[in-house]
JSON list of C-alpha atoms in Angstrom, two decimals:
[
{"chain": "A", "resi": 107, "resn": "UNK", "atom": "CA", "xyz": [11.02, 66.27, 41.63]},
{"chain": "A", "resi": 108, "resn": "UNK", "atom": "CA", "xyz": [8.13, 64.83, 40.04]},
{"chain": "A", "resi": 109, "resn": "UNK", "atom": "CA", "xyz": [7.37, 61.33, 39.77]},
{"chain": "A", "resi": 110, "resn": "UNK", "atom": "CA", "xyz": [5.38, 59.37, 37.68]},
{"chain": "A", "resi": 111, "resn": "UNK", "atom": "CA", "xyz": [3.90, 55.76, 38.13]},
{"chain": "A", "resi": 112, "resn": "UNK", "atom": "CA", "xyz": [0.82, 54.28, 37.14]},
{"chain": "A", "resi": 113, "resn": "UNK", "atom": "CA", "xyz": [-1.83, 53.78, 39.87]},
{"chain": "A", "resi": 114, "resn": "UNK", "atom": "CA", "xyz": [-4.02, 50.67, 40.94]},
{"chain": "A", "resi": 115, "resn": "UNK", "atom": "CA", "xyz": [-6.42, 51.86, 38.36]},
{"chain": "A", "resi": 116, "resn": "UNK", "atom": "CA", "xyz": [-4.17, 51.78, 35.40]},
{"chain": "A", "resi": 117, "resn": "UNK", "atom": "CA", "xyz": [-3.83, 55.70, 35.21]},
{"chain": "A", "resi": 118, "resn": "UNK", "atom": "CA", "xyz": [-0.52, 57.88, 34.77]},
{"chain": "A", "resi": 119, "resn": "UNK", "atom": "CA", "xyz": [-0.14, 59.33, 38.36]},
{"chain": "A", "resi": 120, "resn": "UNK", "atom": "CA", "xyz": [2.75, 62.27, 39.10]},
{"chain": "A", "resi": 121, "resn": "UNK", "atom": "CA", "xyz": [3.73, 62.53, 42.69]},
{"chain": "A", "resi": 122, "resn": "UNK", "atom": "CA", "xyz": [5.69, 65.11, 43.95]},
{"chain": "A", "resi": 123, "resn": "UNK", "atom": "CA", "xyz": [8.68, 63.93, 45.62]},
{"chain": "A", "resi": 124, "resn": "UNK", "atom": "CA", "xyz": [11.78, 65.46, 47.86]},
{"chain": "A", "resi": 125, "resn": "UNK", "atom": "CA", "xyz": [15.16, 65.49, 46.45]},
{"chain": "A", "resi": 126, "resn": "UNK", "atom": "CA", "xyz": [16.44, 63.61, 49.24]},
{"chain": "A", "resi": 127, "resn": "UNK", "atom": "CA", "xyz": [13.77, 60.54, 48.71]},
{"chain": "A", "resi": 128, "resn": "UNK", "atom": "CA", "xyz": [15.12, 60.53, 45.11]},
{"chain": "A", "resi": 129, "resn": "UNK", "atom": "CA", "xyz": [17.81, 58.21, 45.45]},
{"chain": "A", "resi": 130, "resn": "UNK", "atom": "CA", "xyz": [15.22, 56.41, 47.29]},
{"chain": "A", "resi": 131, "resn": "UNK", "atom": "CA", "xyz": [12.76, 56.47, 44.45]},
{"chain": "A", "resi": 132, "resn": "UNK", "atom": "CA", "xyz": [15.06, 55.90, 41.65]},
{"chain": "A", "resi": 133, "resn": "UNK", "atom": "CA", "xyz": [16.23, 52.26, 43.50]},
{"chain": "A", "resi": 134, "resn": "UNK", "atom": "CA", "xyz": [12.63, 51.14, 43.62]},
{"chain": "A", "resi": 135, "resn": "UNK", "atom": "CA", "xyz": [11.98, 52.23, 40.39]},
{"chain": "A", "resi": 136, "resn": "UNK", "atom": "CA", "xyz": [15.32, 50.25, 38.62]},
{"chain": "A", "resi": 137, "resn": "UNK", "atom": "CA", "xyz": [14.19, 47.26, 41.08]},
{"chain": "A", "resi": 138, "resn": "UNK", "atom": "CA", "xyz": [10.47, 47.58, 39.94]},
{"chain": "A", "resi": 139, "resn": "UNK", "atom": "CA", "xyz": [11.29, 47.33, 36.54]},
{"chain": "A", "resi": 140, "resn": "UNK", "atom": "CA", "xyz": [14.02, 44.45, 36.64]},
{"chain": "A", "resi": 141, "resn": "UNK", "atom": "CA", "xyz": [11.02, 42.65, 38.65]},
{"chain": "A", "resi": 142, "resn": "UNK", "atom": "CA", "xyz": [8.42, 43.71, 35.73]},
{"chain": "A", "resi": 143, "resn": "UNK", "atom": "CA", "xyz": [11.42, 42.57, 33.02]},
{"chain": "A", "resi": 144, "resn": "UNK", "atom": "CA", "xyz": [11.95, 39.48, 34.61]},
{"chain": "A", "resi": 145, "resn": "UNK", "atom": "CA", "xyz": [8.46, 38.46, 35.30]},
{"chain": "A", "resi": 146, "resn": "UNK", "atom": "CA", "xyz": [7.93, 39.01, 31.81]},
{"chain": "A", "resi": 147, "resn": "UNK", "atom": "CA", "xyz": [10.87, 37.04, 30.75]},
{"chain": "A", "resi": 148, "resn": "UNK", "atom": "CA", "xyz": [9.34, 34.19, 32.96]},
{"chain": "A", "resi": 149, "resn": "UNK", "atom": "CA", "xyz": [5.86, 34.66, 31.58]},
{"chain": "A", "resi": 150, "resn": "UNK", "atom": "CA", "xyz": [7.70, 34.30, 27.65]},
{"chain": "A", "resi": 151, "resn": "UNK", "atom": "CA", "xyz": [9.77, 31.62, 29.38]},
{"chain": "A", "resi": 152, "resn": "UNK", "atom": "CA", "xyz": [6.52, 29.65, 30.39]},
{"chain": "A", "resi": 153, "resn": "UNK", "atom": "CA", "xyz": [4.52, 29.96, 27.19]},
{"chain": "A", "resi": 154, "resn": "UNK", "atom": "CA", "xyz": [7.37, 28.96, 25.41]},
{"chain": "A", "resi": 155, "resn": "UNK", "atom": "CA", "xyz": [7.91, 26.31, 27.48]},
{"chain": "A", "resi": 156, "resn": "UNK", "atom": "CA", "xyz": [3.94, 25.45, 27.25]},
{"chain": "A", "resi": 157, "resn": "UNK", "atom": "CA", "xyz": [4.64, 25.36, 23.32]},
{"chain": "A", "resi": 158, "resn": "UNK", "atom": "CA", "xyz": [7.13, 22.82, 23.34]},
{"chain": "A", "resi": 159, "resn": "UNK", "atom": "CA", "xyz": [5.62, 20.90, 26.03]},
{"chain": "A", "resi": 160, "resn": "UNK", "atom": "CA", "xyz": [2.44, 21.07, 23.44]},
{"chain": "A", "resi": 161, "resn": "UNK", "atom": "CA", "xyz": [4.45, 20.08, 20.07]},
{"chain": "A", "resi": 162, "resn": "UNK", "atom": "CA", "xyz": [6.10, 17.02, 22.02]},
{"chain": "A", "resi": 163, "resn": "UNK", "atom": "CA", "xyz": [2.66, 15.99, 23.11]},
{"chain": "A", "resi": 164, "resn": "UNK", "atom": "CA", "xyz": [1.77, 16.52, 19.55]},
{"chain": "A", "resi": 165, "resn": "UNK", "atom": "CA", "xyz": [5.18, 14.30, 18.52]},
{"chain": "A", "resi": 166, "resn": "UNK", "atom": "CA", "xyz": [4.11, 11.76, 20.51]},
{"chain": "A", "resi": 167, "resn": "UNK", "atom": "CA", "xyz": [0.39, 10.89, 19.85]},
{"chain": "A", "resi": 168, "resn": "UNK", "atom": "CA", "xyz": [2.10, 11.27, 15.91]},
{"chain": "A", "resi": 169, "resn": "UNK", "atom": "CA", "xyz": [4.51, 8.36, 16.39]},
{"chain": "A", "resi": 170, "resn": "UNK", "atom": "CA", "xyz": [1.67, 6.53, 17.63]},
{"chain": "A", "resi": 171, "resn": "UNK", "atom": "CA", "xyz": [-0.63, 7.17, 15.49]},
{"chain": "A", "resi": 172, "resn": "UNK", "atom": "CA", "xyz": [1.29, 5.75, 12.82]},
{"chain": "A", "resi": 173, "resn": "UNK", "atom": "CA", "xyz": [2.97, 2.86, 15.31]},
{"chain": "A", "resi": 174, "resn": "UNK", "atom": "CA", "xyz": [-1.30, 1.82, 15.65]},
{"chain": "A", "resi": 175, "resn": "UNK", "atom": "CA", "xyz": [-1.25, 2.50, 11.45]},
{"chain": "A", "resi": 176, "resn": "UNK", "atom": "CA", "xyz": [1.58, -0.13, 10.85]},
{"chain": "A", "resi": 177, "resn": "UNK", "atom": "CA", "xyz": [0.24, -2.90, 13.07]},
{"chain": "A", "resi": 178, "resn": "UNK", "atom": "CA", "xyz": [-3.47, -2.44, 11.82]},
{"chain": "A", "resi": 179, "resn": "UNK", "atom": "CA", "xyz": [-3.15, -5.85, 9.94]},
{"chain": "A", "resi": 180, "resn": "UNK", "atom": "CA", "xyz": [-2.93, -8.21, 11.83]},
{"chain": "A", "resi": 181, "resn": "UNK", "atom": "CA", "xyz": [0.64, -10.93, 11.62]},
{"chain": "A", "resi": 182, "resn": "UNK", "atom": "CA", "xyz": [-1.62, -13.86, 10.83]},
{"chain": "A", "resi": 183, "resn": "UNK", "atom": "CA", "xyz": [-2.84, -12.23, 8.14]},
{"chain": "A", "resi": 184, "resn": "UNK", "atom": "CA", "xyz": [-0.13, -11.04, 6.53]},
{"chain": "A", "resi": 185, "resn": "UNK", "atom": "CA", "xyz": [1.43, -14.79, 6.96]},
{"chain": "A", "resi": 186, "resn": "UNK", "atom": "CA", "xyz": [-1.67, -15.77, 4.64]},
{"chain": "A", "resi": 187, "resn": "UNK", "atom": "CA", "xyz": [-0.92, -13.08, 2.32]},
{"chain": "A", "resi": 188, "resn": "UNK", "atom": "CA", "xyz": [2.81, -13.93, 1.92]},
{"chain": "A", "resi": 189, "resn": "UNK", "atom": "CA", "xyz": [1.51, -17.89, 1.68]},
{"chain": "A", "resi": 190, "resn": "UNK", "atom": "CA", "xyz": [-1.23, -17.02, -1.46]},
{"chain": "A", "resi": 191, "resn": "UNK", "atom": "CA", "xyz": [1.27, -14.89, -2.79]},
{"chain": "A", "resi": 192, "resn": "UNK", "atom": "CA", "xyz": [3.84, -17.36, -3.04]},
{"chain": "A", "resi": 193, "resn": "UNK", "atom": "CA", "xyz": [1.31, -20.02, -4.39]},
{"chain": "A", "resi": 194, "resn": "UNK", "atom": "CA", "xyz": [0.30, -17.68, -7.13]},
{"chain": "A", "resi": 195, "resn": "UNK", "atom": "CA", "xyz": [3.84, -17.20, -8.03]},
{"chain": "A", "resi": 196, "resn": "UNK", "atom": "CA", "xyz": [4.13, -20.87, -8.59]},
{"chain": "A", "resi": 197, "resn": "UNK", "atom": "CA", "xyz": [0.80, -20.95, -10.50]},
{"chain": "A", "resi": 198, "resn": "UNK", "atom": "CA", "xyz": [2.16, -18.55, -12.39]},
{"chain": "A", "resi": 199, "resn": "UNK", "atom": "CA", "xyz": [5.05, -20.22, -13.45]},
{"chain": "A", "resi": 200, "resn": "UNK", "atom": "CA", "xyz": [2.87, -23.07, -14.33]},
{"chain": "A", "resi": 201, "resn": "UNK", "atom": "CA", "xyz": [0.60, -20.84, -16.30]},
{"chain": "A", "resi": 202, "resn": "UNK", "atom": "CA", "xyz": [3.33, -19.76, -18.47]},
{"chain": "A", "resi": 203, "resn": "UNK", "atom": "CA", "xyz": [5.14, -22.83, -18.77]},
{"chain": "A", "resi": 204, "resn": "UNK", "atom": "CA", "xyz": [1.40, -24.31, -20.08]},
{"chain": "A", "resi": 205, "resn": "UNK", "atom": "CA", "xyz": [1.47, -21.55, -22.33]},
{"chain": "A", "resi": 206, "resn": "UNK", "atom": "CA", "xyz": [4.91, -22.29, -23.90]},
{"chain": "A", "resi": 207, "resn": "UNK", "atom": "CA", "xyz": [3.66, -25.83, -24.42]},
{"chain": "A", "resi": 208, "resn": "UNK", "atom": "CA", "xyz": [0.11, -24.86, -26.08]},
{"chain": "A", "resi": 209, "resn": "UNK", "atom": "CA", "xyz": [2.40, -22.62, -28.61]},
{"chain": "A", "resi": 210, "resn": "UNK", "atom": "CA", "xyz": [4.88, -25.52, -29.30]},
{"chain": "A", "resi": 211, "resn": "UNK", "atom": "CA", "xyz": [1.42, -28.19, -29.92]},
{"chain": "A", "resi": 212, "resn": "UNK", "atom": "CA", "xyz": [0.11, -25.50, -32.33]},
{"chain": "A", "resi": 213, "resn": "UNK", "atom": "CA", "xyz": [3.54, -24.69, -34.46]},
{"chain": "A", "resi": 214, "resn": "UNK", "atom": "CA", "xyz": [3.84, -28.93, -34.40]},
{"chain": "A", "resi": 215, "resn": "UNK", "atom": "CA", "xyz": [0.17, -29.14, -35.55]},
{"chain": "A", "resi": 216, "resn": "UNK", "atom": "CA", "xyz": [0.75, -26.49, -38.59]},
{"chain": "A", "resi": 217, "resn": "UNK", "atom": "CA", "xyz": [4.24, -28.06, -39.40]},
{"chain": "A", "resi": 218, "resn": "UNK", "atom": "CA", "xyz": [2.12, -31.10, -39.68]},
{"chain": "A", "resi": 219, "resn": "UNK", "atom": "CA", "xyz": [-0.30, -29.91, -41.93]},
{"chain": "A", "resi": 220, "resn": "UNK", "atom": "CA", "xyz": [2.24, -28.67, -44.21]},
{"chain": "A", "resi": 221, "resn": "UNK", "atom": "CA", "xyz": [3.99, -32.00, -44.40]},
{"chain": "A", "resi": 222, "resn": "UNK", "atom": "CA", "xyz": [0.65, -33.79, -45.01]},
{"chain": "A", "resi": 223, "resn": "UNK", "atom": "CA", "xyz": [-0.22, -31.10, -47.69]},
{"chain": "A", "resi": 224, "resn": "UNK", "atom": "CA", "xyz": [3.41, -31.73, -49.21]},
{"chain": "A", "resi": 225, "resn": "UNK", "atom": "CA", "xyz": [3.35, -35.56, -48.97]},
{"chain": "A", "resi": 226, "resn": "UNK", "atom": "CA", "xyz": [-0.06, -35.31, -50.80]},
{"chain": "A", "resi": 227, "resn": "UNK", "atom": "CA", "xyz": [1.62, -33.48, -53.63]},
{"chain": "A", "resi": 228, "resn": "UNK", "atom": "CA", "xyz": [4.06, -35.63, -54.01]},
{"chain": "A", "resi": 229, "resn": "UNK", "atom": "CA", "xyz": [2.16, -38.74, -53.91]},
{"chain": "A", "resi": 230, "resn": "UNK", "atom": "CA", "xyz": [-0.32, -36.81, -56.26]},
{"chain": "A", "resi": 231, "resn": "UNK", "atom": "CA", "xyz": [2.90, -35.80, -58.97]},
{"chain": "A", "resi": 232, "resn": "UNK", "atom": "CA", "xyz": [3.43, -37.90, -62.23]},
{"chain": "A", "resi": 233, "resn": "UNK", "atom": "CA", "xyz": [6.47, -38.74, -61.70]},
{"chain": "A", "resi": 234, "resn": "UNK", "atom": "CA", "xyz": [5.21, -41.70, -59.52]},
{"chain": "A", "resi": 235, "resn": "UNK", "atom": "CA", "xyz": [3.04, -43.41, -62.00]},
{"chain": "A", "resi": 236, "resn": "UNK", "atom": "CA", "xyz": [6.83, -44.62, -63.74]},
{"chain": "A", "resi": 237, "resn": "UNK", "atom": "CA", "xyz": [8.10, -45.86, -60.35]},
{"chain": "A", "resi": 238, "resn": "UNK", "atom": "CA", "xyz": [8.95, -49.80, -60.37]},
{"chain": "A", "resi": 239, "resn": "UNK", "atom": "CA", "xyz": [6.86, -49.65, -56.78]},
{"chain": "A", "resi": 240, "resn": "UNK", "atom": "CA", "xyz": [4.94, -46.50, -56.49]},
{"chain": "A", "resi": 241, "resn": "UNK", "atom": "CA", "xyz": [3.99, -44.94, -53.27]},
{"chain": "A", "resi": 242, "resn": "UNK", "atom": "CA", "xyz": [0.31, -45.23, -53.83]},
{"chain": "A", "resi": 243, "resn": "UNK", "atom": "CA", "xyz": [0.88, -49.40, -54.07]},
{"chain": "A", "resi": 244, "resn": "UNK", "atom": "CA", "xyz": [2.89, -48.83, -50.61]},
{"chain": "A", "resi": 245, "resn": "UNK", "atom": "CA", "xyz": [0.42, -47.34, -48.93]},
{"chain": "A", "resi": 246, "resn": "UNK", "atom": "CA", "xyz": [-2.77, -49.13, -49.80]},
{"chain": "A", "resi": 247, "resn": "UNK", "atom": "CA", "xyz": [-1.30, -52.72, -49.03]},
{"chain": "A", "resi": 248, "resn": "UNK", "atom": "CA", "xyz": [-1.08, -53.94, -45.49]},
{"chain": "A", "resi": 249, "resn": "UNK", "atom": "CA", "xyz": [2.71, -54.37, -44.83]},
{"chain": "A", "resi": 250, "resn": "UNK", "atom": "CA", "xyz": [3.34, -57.75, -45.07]},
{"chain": "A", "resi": 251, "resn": "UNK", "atom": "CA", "xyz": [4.35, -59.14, -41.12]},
{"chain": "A", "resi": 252, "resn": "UNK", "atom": "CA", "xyz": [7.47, -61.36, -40.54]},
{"chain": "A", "resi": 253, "resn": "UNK", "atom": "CA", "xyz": [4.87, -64.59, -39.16]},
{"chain": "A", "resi": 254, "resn": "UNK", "atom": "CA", "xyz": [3.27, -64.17, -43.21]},
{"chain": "A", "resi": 255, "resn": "UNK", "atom": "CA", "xyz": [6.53, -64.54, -45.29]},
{"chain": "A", "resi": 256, "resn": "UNK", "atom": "CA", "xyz": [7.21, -67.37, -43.04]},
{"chain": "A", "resi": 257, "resn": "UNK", "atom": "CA", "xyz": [4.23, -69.45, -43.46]},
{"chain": "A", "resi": 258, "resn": "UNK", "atom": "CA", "xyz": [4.73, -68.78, -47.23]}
]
């Protein structure tokens, strides 16, 4: 019976064998390669195992990484920031409520204007000139005080 194995050197070797060592040689070759099958199972096993061991590493400088990322402002700093804000919320407010008011002064101001312009037409119209009193009389004469038509 022949038999074939590969030598120290890497080459295909064929023995020749007796039929009574066969038995013999067939065991160590079925042990031989369950060794080979599960040395290679334990080699995959190992870099596998080396993978995961690697991603976890990886997982954990990740988390933190971004644990150093969150706390790269300092709390007394963001304290300040929530304070300004706030204040600038407030100034806000003001700023609009300041606003409101400078809109209401100018829509008084031009309401003014056009009663002025109106009370000038009217006190300009005709119509006054046949008054018993007319408005023009009213308005050039002081108004005569209480302590005057007393002393009268």
């Amino acid at each position: 019976i022949n038999a074939e194995y590969m030598g120290d050197d890497g080459d295909l070797q064929v023995d020749l064998i007796d039929a009574q060592d066969a038995i013999d040689a067939l065991r160590h070759f079925i042990d031989f390669q369950t060794k080979n099958a599960s040395l290679q199972t334990s080699k995959k096993n190992q870099l596998l195992s080396l993978e995961e061991r690697r991603k976890e590493q990886r997982r954990r400088e990740e988390r933190e990484f971004w644990k150093k990322m969150a706390e790269v402002i300092p709390e007394r700093n963001i304290r300040i920031w929530n304070a300004l804000e706030k204040g600038l919320e407030k100034y806000i407010v003001l700023l609009q409520d300041r606003s409101k008011l400078i809109e209401e002064t100018d829509s008084i101001r031009h309401q003014n204007d056009e009663l002025r312009a109106l009370l000038n037409q009217y006190m300009g119209a005709r119509i006054n000139e046949e008054l018993l009193s007319p408005p023009q009389l009213m308005t050039t004469q002081p108004a005569s005080s209480p302590n005057k038509v007393a002393r009268a």
